[in-house]
mmCIF file of C-alpha atoms and ligand atoms in Angstrom:
data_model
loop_
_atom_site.group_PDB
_atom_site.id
_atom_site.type_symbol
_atom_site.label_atom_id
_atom_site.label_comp_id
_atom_site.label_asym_id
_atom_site.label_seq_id
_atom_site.Cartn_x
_atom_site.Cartn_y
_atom_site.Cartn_z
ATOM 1 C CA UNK A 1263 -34.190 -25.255 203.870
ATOM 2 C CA UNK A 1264 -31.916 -22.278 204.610
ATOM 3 C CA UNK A 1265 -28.813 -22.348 201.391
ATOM 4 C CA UNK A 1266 -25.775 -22.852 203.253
ATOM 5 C CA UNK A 1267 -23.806 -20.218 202.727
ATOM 6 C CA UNK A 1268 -20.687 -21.089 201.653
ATOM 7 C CA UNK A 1269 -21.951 -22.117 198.511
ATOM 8 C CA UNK A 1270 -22.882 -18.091 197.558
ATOM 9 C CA UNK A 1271 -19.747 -17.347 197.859
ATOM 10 C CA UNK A 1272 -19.097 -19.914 195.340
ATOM 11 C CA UNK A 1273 -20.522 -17.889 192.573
ATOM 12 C CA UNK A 1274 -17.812 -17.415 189.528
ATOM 13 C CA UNK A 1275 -18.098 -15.881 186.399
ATOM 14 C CA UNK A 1276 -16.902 -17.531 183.209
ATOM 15 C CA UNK A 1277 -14.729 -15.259 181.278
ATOM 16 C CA UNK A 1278 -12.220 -17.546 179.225
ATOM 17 C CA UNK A 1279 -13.794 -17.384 175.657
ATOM 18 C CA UNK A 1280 -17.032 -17.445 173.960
ATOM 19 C CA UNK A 1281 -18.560 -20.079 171.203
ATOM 20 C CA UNK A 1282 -19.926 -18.621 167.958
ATOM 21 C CA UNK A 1283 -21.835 -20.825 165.221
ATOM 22 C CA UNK A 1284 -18.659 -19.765 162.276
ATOM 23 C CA UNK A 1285 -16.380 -21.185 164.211
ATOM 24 C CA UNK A 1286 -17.691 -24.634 164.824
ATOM 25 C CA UNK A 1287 -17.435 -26.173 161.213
ATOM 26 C CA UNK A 1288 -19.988 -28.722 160.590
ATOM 27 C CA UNK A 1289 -18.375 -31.615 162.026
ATOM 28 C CA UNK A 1290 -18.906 -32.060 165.280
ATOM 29 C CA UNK A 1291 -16.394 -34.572 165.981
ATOM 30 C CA UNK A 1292 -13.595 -32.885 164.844
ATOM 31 C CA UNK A 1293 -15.063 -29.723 167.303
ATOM 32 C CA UNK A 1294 -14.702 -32.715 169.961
ATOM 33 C CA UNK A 1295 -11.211 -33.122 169.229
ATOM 34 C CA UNK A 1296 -10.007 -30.260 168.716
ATOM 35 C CA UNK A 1297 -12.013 -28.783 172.564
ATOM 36 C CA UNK A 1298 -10.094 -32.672 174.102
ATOM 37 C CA UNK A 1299 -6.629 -30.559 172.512
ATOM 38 C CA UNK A 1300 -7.338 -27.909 174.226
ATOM 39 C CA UNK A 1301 -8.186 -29.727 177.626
ATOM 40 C CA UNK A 1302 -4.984 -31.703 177.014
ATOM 41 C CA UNK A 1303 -2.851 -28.541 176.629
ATOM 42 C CA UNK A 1304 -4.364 -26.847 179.765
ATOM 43 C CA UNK A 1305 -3.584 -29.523 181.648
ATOM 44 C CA UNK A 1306 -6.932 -30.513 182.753
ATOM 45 C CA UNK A 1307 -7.084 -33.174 185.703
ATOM 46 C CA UNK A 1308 -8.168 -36.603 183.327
ATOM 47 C CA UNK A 1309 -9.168 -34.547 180.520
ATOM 48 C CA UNK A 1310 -10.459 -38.005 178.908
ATOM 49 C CA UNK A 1311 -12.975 -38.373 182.179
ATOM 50 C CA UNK A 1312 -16.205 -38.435 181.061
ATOM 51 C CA UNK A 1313 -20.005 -39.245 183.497
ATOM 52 C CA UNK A 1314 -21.511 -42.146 181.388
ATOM 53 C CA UNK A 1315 -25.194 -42.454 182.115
ATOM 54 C CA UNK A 1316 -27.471 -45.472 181.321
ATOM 55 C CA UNK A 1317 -30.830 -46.674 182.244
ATOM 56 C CA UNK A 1318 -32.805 -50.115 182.609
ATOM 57 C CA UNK A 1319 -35.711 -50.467 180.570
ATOM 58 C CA UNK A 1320 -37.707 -49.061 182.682
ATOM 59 C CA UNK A 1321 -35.819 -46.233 182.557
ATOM 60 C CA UNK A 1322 -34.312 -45.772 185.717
ATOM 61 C CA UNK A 1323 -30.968 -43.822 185.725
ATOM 62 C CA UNK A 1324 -27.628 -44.354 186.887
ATOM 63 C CA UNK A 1325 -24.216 -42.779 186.058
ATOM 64 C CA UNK A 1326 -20.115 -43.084 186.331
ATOM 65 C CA UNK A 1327 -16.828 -42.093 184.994
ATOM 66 C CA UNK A 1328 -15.084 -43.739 182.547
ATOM 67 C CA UNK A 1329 -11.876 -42.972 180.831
ATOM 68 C CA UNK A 1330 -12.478 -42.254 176.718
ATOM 69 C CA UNK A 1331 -9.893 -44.440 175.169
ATOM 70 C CA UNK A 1332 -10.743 -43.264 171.340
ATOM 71 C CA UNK A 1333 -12.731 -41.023 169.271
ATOM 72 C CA UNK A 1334 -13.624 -40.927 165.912
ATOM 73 C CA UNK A 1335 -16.135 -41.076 163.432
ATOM 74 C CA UNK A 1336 -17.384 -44.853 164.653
ATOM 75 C CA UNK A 1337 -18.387 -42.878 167.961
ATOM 76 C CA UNK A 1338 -16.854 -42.369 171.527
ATOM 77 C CA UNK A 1339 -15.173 -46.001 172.847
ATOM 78 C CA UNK A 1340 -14.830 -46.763 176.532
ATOM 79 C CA UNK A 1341 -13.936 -50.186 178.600
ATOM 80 C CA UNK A 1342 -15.616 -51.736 181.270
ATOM 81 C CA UNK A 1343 -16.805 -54.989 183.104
ATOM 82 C CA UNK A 1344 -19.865 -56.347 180.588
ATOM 83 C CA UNK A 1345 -21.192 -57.698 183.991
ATOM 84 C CA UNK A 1346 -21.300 -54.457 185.846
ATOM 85 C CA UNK A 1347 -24.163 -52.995 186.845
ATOM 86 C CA UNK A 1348 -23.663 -50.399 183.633
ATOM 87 C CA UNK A 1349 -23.000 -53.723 181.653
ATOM 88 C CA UNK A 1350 -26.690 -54.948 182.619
ATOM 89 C CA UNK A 1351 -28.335 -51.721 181.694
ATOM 90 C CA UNK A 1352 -26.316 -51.049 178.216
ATOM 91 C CA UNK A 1353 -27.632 -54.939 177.691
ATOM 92 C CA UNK A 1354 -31.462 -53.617 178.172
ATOM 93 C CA UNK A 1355 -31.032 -50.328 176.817
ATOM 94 C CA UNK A 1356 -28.891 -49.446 174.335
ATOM 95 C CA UNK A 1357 -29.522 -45.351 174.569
ATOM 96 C CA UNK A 1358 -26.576 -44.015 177.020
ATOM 97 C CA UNK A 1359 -25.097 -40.186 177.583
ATOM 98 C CA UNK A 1360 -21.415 -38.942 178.040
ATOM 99 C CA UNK A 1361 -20.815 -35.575 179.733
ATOM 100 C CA UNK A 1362 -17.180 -33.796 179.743
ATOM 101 C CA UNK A 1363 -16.752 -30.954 182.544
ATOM 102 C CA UNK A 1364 -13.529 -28.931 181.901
ATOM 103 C CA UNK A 1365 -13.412 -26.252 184.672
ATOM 104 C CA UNK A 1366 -10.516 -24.798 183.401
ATOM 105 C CA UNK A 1367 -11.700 -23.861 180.220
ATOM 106 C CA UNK A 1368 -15.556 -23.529 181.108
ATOM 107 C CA UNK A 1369 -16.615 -25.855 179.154
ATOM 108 C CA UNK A 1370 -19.122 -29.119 178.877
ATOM 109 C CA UNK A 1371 -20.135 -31.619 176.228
ATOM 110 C CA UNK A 1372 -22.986 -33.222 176.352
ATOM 111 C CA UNK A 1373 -23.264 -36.331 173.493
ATOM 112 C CA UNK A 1374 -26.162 -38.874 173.521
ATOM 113 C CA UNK A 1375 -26.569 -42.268 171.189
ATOM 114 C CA UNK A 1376 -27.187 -45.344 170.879
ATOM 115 C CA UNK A 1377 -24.563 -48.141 172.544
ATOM 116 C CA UNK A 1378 -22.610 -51.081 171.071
ATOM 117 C CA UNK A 1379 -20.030 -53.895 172.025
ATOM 118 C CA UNK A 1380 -16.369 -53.524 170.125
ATOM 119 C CA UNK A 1381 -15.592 -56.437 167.982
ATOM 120 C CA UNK A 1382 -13.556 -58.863 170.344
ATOM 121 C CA UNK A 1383 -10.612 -58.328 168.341
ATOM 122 C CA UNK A 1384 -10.453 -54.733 168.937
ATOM 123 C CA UNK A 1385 -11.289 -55.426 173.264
ATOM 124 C CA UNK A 1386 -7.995 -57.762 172.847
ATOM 125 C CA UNK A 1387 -6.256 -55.768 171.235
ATOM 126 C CA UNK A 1388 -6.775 -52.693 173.838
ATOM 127 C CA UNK A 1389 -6.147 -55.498 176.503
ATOM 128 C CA UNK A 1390 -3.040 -56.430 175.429
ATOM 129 C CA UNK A 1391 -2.107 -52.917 176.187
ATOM 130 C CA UNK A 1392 -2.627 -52.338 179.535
ATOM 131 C CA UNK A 1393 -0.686 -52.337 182.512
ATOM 132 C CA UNK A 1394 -0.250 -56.077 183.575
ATOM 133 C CA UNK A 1395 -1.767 -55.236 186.914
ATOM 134 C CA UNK A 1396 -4.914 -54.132 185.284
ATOM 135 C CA UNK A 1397 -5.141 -56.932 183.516
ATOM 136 C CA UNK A 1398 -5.100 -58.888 187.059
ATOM 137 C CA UNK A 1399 -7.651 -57.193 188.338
ATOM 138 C CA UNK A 1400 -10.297 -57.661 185.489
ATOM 139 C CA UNK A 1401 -10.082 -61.203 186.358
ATOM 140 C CA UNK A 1402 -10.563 -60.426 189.890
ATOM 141 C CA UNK A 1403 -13.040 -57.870 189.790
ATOM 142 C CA UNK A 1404 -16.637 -59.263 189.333
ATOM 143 C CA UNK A 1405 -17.369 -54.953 189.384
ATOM 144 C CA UNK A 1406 -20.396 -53.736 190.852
ATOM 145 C CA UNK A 1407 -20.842 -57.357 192.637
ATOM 146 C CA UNK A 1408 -20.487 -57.274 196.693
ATOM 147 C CA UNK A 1409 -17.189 -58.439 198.179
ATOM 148 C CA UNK A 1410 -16.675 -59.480 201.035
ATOM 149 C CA UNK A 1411 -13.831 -57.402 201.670
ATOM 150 C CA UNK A 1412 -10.623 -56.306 200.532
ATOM 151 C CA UNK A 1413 -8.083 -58.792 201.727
ATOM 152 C CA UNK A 1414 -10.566 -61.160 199.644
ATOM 153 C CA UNK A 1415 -9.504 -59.193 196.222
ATOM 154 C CA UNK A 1416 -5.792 -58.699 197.421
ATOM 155 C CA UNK A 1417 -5.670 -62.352 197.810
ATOM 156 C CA UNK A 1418 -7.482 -63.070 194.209
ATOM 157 C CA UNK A 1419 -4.781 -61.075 192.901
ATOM 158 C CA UNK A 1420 -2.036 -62.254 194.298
ATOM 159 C CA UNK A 1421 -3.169 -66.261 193.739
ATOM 160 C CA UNK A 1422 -3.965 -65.758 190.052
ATOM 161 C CA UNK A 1423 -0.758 -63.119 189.367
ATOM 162 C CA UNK A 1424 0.970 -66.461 191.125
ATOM 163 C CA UNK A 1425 -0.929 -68.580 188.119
ATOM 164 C CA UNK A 1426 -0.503 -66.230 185.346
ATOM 165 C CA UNK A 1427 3.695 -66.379 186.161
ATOM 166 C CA UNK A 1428 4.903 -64.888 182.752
ATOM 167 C CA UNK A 1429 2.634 -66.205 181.202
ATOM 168 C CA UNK A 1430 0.580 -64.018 178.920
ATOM 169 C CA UNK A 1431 -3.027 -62.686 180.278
ATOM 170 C CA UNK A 1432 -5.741 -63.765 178.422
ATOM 171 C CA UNK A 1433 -8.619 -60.884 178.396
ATOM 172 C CA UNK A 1434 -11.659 -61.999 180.203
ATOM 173 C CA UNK A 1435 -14.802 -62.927 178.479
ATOM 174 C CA UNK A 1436 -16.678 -60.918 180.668
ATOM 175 C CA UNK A 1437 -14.683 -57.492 179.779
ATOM 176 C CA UNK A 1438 -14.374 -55.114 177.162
ATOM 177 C CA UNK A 1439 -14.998 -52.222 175.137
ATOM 178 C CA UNK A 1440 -17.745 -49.811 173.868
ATOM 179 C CA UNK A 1441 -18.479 -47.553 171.671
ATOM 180 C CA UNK A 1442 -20.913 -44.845 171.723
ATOM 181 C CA UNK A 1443 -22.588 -43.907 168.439
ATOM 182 C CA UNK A 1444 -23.539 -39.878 168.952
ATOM 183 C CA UNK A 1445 -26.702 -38.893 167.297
ATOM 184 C CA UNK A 1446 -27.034 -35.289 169.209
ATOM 185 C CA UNK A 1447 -23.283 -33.099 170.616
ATOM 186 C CA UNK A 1448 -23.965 -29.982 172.583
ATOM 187 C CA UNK A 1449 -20.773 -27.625 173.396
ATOM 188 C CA UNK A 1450 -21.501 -25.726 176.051
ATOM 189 C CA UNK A 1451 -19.025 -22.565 176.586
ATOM 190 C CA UNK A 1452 -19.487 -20.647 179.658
ATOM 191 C CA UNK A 1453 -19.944 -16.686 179.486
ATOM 192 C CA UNK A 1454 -20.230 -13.540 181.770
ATOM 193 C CA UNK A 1455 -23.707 -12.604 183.360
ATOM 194 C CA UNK A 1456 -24.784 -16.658 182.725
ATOM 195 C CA UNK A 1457 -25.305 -15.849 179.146
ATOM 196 C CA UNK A 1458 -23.864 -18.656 178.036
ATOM 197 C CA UNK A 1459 -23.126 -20.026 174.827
ATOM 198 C CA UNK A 1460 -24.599 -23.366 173.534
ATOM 199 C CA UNK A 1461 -24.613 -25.012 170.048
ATOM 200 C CA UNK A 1462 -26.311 -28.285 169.222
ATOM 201 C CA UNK A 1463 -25.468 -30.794 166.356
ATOM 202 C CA UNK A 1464 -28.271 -33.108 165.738
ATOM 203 C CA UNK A 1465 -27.641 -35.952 163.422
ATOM 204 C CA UNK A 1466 -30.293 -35.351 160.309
ATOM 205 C CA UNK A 1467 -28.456 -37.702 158.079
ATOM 206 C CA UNK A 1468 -25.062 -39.801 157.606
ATOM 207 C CA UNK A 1469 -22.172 -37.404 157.963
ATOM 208 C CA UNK A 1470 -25.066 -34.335 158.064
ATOM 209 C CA UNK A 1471 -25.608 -32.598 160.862
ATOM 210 C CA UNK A 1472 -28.103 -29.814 161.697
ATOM 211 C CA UNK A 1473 -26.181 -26.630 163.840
ATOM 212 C CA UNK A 1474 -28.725 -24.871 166.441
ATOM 213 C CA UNK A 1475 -28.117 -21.760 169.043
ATOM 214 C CA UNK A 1476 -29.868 -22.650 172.943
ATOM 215 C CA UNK A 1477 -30.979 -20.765 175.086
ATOM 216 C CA UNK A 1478 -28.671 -21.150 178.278
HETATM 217 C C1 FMN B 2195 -11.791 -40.831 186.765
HETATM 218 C C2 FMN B 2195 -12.410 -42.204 186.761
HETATM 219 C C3 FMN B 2195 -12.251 -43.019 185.649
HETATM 220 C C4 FMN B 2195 -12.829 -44.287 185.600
HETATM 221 N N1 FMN B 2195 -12.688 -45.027 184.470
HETATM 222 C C5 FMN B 2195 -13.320 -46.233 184.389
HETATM 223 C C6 FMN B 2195 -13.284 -46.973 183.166
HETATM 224 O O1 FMN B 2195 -12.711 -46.550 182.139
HETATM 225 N N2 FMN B 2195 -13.922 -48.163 183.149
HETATM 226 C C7 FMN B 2195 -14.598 -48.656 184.243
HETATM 227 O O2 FMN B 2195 -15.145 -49.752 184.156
HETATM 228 N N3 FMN B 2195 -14.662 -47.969 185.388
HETATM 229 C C8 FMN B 2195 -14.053 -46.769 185.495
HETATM 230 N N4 FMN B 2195 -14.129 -46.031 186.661
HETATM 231 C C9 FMN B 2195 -14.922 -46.585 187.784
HETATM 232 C C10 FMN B 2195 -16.410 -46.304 187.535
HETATM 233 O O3 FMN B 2195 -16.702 -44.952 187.837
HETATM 234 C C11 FMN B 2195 -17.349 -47.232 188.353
HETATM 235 O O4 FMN B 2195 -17.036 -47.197 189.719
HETATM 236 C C12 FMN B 2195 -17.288 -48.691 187.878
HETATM 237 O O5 FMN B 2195 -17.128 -48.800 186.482
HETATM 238 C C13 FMN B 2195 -18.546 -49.437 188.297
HETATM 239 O O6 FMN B 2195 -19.676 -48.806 187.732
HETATM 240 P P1 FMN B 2195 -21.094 -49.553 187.628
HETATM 241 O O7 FMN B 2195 -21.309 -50.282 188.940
HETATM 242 O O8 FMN B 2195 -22.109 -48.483 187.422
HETATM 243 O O9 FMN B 2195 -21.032 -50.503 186.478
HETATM 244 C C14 FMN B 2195 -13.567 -44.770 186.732
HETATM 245 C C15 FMN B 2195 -13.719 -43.930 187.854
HETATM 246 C C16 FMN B 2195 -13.145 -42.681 187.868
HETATM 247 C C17 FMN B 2195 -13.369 -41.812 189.089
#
């Protein structure tokens, strides 16, 4: 298959800044916060987007964005449908992946651990939060299920908003929160020539993480 070629002329080199092992620290998570800054600052298009991958059992991918909502040493927390089709695969496998792509600054993370639910509390809490629309339309969504089409949902929403009147909106059993537990964080910085710059934390202990160089 010939390359089409508009994509060599695609070919950029990454200039902006380069990633050396003295100035990472040795906590990766405040490296994470302070690189999510940074994306902030730039004005990044949804610097909190992030690919979420999961897999069944058998270990068959899949992946999405979702929008990080916190960060901190309890791991990376994101909300979704527990029905979804990522729902059913976090419910058979609990080992999931995050990626963060920030053009701008030529950089990606790369974080993989192990998956849990948010105490219900804290998915209420969140819930509570959000922009009474939204909250509509996680009672209308069954997400990832087929619909028959969209003047089906518009008319959900505009039945149950009808319901709801003033009334407070209760968060739906069947959404809510997650939190990623990281037990490997690779910053990836982009350089000239493709000699790029990667450092890996692996998790070795509670709190103790082990710094390596890769090869790009
Ligand atoms: C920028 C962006 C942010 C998104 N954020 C979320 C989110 O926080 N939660 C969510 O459930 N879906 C979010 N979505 C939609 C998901 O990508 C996806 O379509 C949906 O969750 C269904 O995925 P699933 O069928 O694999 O479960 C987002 C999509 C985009 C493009």
């Amino acid at each position: 298959m010939a390359m089409h070629e508009d994509f060599d002329k695609l070919r950029k080199e990454y200039t902006v800044a380069g990633l050396m092992e003295q100035d990472c620290g040795n906590d990766p998570i405040a490296l994470f916060g302070q690189w999510l800054l940074e994306a902030i600052r730039k004005n990044v298009t949804e610097p909190n987007a992030m690919v979420l991958a999961t897999a069944t059992k058998h270990g068959v991918p899949s992946s999405r964005m979702v929008l990080l909502k916190d960060v901190d040493h309890d791991g990376f927390t994101f909300f979704t449908n527990y029905e979804s089709r990522k729902g059913m695969e976090l419910e058979q496998n609990h080992n999931a992946s995050l990626l963060f792509f920030w053009a701008e600054l030529e950089r990606q993370i790369r974080i993989e651990g192990s998956v849990s639910k948010l105490s219900r509390s804290d998915s209420e809490n969140y819930f509570r939060l959000r922009p009474r629309g939204s909250q509509l339309s996680t009672w209308v969504s069954r997400q990832s299920k087929v619909v028959a089409s969209r003047a089906t949902l518009v008319e959900q929403m505009e039945k149950l908003s009808r319901q709801f009147g003033d009334d407070e909106i209760p968060t739906p059993p069947h959404w809510g929160g997650y939190c990623l537990q990281a037990h490997t964080i690779e910053f990836w910085q982009g350089r000239p020539d493709r000699l790029h710059d990667r450092l890996r934390f692996s998790l070795e202990a509670e709190q103790f993480w082990k710094l390596e160089r890769l090869s790009p």
